[in-house]
Amino acid sequence: MSLPPAVRIAGRIGLVGLFSGTLGLAAVLLFSLQPMFTKRVLPILGGSPAVWSVAMVVFQALLLAGYAYAHALTR
């Protein structure tokens, strides 16, 4: 017994919405955590503007690596 096409399409739309919401929540959490963490380690690591810049680049690189990993898993 198979499901009607309308039910299958609605299920896919719901699944895409769930994944999109999860991805959006992860991005919001990352981009809110990033400045807070960097602000905390700034005095420990010297307090220069270069420390802030490097910390931001590291977070962005980790985010990109995570997206690449997720992309590789789906292939």
Short mmCIF file of C-alpha atoms in Angstrom, two decimals:
data_model
loop_
_atom_site.label_atom_id
_atom_site.label_comp_id
_atom_site.label_asym_id
_atom_site.label_seq_id
_atom_site.Cartn_x
_atom_site.Cartn_y
_atom_site.Cartn_z
CA MET A 1 0.00 0.00 0.00
CA SER A 2 1.58 3.28 -1.08
CA LEU A 3 0.79 6.76 0.05
CA PRO A 4 -0.98 9.24 -2.21
CA PRO A 5 1.32 11.73 -3.98
CA ALA A 6 -0.03 14.68 -1.97
CA VAL A 7 0.97 13.01 1.30
CA ARG A 8 4.47 12.21 0.02
CA ILE A 9 4.98 15.80 -1.18
CA ALA A 10 3.73 17.21 2.14
CA GLY A 11 6.12 14.91 4.00
CA ARG A 12 9.05 16.10 1.89
CA ILE A 13 8.13 19.74 2.42
CA GLY A 14 7.97 19.13 6.17
CA LEU A 15 11.35 17.41 6.13
CA VAL A 16 12.93 20.23 4.13
CA GLY A 17 11.45 22.72 6.62
CA LEU A 18 12.86 20.75 9.54
CA PHE A 19 16.34 20.62 8.02
CA SER A 20 16.21 24.30 7.07
CA GLY A 21 15.14 25.27 10.56
CA THR A 22 17.88 23.18 12.12
CA LEU A 23 20.48 24.70 9.83
CA GLY A 24 19.23 28.21 10.60
CA LEU A 25 19.29 27.56 14.35
CA ALA A 26 22.85 26.21 14.12
CA ALA A 27 23.96 29.32 12.22
CA VAL A 28 22.30 31.66 14.73
CA LEU A 29 23.93 29.82 17.64
CA LEU A 30 27.32 29.85 15.97
CA PHE A 31 27.21 33.52 15.05
CA SER A 32 26.06 34.48 18.56
CA LEU A 33 28.69 32.29 20.23
CA GLN A 34 31.52 33.46 17.98
CA PRO A 35 31.78 37.07 19.26
CA MET A 36 31.17 36.05 22.89
CA PHE A 37 33.96 33.49 22.86
CA THR A 38 36.33 35.81 21.03
CA LYS A 39 35.63 38.62 23.51
CA ARG A 40 36.45 36.29 26.40
CA VAL A 41 39.79 35.05 25.03
CA LEU A 42 40.88 38.46 23.74
CA PRO A 43 42.49 39.61 27.04
CA ILE A 44 44.13 36.22 27.58
CA LEU A 45 45.74 36.17 24.13
CA GLY A 46 47.07 39.72 24.18
CA GLY A 47 44.15 41.92 23.25
CA SER A 48 45.38 43.07 19.86
CA PRO A 49 43.05 43.52 16.89
CA ALA A 50 44.90 40.69 15.14
CA VAL A 51 43.65 38.25 17.81
CA TRP A 52 40.05 39.27 17.08
CA SER A 53 40.57 38.89 13.34
CA VAL A 54 42.24 35.49 13.64
CA ALA A 55 39.50 34.21 15.95
CA MET A 56 36.82 35.33 13.48
CA VAL A 57 38.65 33.68 10.57
CA VAL A 58 39.02 30.45 12.57
CA PHE A 59 35.28 30.34 13.31
CA GLN A 60 34.44 31.00 9.67
CA ALA A 61 36.88 28.30 8.52
CA LEU A 62 35.36 25.81 10.96
CA LEU A 63 31.89 26.67 9.68
CA LEU A 64 33.00 26.17 6.09
CA ALA A 65 34.67 22.86 7.01
CA GLY A 66 31.45 21.73 8.66
CA TYR A 67 29.46 22.56 5.56
CA ALA A 68 31.99 20.73 3.39
CA TYR A 69 31.81 17.70 5.69
CA ALA A 70 28.01 17.69 5.57
CA HIS A 71 28.13 18.02 1.79
CA ALA A 72 30.58 15.12 1.54
CA LEU A 73 28.35 12.95 3.74
CA THR A 74 25.38 13.44 1.44
CA ARG A 75 27.32 12.49 -1.70
#
